[in-house]
Structure formats: C-alpha cells, structure tokens
mmCIF file of C-alpha atoms and ligand atoms in Angstrom:
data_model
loop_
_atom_site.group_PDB
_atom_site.id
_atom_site.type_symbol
_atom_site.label_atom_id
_atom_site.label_comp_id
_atom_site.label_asym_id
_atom_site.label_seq_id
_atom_site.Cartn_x
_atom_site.Cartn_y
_atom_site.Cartn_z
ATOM 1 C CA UNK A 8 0.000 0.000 0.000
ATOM 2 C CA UNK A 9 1.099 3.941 -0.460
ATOM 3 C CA UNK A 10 2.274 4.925 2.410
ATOM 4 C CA UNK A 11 0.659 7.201 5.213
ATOM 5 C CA UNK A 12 2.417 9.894 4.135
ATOM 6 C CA UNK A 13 1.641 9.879 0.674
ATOM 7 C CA UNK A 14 -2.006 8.901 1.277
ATOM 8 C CA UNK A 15 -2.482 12.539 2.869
ATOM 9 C CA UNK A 16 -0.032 14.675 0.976
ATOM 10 C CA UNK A 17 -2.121 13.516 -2.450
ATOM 11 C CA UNK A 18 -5.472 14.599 -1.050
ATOM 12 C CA UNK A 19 -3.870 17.655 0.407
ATOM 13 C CA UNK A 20 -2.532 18.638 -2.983
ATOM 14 C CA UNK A 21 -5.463 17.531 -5.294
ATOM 15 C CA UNK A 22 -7.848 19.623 -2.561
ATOM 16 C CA UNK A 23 -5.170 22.789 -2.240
ATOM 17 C CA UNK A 24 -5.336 22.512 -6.482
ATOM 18 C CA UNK A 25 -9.189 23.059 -6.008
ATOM 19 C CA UNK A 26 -8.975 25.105 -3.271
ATOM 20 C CA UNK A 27 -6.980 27.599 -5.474
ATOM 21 C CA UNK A 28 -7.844 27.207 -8.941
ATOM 22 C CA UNK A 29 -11.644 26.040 -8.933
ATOM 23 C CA UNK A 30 -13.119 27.124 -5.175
ATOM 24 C CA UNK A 31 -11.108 30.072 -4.197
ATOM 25 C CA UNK A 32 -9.655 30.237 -0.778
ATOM 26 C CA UNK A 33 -13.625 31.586 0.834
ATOM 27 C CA UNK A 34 -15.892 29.140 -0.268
ATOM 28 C CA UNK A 35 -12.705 26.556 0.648
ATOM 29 C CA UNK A 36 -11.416 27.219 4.342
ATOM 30 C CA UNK A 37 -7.753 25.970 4.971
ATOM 31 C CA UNK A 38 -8.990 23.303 7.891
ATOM 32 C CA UNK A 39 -11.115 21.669 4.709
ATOM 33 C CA UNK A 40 -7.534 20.871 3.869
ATOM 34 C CA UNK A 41 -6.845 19.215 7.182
ATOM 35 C CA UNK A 42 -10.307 17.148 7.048
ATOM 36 C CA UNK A 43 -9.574 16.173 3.630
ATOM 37 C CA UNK A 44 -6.034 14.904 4.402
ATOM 38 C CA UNK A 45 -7.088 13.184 7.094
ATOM 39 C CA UNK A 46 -9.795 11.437 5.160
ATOM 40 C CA UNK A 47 -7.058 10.419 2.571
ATOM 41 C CA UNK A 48 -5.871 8.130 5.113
ATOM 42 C CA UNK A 49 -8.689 6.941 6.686
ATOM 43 C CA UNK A 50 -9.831 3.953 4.613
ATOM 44 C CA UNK A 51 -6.623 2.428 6.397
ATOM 45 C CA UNK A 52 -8.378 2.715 9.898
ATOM 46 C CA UNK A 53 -9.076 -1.031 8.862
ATOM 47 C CA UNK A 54 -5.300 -2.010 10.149
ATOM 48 C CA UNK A 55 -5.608 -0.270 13.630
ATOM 49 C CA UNK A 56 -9.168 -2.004 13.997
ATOM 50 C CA UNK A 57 -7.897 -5.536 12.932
ATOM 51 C CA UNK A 58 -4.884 -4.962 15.465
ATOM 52 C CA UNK A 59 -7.322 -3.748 18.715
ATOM 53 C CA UNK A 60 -10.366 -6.766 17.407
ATOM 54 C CA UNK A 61 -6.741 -9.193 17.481
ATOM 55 C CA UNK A 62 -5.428 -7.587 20.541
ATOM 56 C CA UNK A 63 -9.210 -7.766 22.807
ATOM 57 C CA UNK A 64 -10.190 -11.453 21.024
ATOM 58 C CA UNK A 65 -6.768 -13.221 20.996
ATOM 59 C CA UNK A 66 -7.983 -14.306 17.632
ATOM 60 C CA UNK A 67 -5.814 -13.125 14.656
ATOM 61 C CA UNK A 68 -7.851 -11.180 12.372
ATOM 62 C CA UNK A 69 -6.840 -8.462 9.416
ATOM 63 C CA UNK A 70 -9.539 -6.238 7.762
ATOM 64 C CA UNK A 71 -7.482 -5.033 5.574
ATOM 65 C CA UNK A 72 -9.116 -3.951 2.412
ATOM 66 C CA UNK A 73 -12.156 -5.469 2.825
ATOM 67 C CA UNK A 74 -14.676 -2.916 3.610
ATOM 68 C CA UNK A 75 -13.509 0.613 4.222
ATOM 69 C CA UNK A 76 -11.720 1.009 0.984
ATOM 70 C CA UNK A 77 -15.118 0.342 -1.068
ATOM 71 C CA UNK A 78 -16.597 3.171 -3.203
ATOM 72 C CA UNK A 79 -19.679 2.757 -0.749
ATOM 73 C CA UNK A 80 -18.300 4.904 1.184
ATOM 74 C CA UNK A 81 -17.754 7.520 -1.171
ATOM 75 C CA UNK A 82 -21.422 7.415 -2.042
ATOM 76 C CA UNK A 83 -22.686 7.416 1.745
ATOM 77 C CA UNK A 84 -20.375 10.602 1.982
ATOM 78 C CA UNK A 85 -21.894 12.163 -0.719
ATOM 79 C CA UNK A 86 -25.321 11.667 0.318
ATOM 80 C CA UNK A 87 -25.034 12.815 3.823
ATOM 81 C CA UNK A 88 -23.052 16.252 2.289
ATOM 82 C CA UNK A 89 -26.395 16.361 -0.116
ATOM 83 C CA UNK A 90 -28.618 16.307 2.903
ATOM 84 C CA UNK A 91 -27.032 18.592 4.806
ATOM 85 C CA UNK A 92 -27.384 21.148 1.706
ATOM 86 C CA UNK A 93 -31.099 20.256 1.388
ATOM 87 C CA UNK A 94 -31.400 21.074 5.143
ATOM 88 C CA UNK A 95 -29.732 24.316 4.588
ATOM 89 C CA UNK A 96 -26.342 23.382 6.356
ATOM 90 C CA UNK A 97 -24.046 24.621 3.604
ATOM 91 C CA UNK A 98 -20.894 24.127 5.694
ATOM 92 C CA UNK A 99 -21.978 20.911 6.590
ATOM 93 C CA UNK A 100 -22.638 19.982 3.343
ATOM 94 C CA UNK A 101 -19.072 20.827 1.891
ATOM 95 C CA UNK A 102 -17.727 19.062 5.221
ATOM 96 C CA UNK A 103 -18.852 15.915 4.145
ATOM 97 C CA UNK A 104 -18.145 16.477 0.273
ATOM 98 C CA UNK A 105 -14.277 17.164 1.526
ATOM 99 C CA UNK A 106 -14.542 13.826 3.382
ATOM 100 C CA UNK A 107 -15.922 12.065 0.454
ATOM 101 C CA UNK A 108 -13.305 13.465 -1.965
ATOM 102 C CA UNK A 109 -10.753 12.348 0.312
ATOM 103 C CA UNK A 110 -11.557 8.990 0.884
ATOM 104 C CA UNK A 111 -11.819 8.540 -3.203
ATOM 105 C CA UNK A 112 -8.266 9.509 -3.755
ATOM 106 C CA UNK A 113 -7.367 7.001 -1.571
ATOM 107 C CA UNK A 114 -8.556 4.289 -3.577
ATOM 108 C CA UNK A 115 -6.782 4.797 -6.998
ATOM 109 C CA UNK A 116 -3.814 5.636 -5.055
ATOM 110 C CA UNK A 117 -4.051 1.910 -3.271
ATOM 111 C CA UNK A 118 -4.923 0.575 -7.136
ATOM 112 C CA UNK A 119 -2.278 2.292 -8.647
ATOM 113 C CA UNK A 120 0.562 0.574 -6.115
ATOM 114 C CA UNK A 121 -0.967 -2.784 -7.367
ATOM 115 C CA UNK A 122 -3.513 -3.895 -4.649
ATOM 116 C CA UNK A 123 -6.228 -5.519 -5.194
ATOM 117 C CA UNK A 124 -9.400 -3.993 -2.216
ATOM 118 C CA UNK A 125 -12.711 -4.642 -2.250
ATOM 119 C CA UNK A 126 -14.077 -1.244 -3.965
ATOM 120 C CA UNK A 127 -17.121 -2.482 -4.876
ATOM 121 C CA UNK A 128 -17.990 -3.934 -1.194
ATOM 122 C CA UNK A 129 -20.672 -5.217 -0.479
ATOM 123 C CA UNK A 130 -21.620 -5.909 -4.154
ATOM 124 C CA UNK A 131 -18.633 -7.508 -5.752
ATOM 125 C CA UNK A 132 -15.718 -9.080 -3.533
ATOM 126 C CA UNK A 133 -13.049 -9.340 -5.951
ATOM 127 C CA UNK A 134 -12.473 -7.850 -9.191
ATOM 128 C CA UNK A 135 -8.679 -7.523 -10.219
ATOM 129 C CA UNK A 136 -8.727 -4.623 -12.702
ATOM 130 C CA UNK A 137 -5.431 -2.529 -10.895
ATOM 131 C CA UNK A 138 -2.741 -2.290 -12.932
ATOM 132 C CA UNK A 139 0.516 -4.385 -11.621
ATOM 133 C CA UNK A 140 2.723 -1.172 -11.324
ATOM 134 C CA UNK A 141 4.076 -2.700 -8.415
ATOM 135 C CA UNK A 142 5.153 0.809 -7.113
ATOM 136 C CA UNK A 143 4.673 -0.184 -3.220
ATOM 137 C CA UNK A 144 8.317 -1.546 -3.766
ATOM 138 C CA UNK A 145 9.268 2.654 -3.914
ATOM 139 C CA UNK A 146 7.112 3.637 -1.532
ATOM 140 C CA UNK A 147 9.356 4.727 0.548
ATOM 141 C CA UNK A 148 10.912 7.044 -1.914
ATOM 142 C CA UNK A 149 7.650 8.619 -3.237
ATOM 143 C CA UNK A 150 6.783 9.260 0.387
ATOM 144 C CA UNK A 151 10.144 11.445 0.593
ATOM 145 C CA UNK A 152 9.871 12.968 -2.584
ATOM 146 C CA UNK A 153 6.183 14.247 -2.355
ATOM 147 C CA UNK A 154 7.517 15.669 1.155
ATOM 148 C CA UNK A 155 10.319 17.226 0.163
ATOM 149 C CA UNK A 156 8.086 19.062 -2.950
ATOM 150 C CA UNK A 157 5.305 19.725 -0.811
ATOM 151 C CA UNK A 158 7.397 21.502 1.447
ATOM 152 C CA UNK A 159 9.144 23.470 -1.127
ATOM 153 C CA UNK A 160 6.129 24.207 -2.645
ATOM 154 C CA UNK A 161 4.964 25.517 0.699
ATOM 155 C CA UNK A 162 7.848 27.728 0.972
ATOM 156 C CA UNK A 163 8.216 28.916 -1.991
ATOM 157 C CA UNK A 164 3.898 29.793 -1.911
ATOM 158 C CA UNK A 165 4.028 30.987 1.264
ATOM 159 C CA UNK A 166 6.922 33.791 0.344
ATOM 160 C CA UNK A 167 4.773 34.537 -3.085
ATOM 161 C CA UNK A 168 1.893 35.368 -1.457
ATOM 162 C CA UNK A 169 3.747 37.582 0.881
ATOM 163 C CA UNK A 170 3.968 40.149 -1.820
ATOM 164 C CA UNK A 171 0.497 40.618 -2.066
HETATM 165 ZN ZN1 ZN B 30 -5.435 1.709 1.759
#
C-alpha cells in the first residue's frame, strides 16, 4: 500500500489545487484541507481495527481492504453532504463532500501501487482490474519525494503570497 504519508499529501494537494484554482480560498477554508487529508488516510483505519479486534479477542484477524476502501463509502459521503445542503447546512454539506473526496483519492492511489481492495464492497468481492505497477516496492521514496516538494512548494507559496 502507499504509504501514510503519501495517502495525505495527495489529497492535500489535489484539494489545495481546487482550493486555489476552482473554489477560491472563501468558499474553501484551509482546515477543509486538514479534514480532507485526514480522510485520505482513513480507509486504512481497517489495520488499527484488525490490530485492537486481534489484541481484545486473541484471535488473529486483518480487515485489511475489505470494507472501508469500497466506493460505498464515497457514495454514503456524498449523500449525507447532499442532505445537509437540502437542510440548509451549507458548511456541513461541503464538510462531508471534503470527506468524500478524500476517501476517493485514496482508492486509486491503493490501485495504482498494485492492490487488489474490495471497492465495490458489499456488491462484488473481488475484481482484479489494478494495474501491476508494483510501485509499493518505492514507496518509501515517493513518500520522501512528495515531502520534500510539498514543502518546497509551501515555501516557496508561502513567500509569493507575501507580496500581495
Ligand atoms: Zn489503503
């Protein structure tokens, strides 16, 4: 799998693109940002939950995959942002939209590294259609590259702006 790292960095930076070029920085607030980096990662929740359901059972078990990285997700997301705009709740709404958006760009990211999930959960268990890129075996790399650009970017945005 990508690694943390890169999980959040890619939402970050597909949401910032948004944020600046689509959005604009009011309709976007910066701790969408946050949210939506957070939900980058947090199909993998399923690892910390297998460990504590191993740990309190004493039975080995690994959830890996199976449910949290489906595009059901997505969808209940979605839905929940569109009822918080029917009630009204604009912030709300784009809360949950952020959430949504984040937890999609986990999945191709997962793909794209060469693992098979179950995105279609609970409809269809297994459906190998990722290409083998096999690029979990630099993983470790593209974490410290997207870092190291991400933080450069940062700076070098961060002075930019400083001249307006
Ligand atoms: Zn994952």
């Amino acid at each position: 799998m990508a690694y943390a790292v890169t999980h959040v960095l890619v939402a970050i930076i597909i949401l910032d693109f948004f944020r600046h070029y689509v959005f604009g920085k009011k309709r976007f607030p910066r701790y969408l940002l946050v949210v939506g980096g957070i939900a980058g990662l947090a199909p993998d929740l399923d690892i910390p939950l297998g460990w504590l359901v191993s740990f309190f059972t004493g039975v080995e078990v690994n959830y890996h995959g199976l449910f949290t990285h489906s595009l059901f997700f997505v969808a209940l997301f979605v839905l929940i942002g569109l009822v918080r705009r029917y009630q009204g709740d604009k912030k709300g709404a784009l809360l949950f939209y952020v959430i949504a958006a984040g937890w999609f760009i986990h999945l191709p990211l997962d793909c794209f590294y060469g693992e098979t999930k179950n995105f279609f959960w609970p409809w269809v268990s297994t459906w190998n259609f990722c290409p083998h890129w096999d690029l979990w075996n630099y993983a470790a790399a593209i974490d410290a590259v997207l870092l190291v650009v991400w933080l450069v970017h940062e700076e070098v945005y961060n002075k930019v702006k400083d001249y307006f």
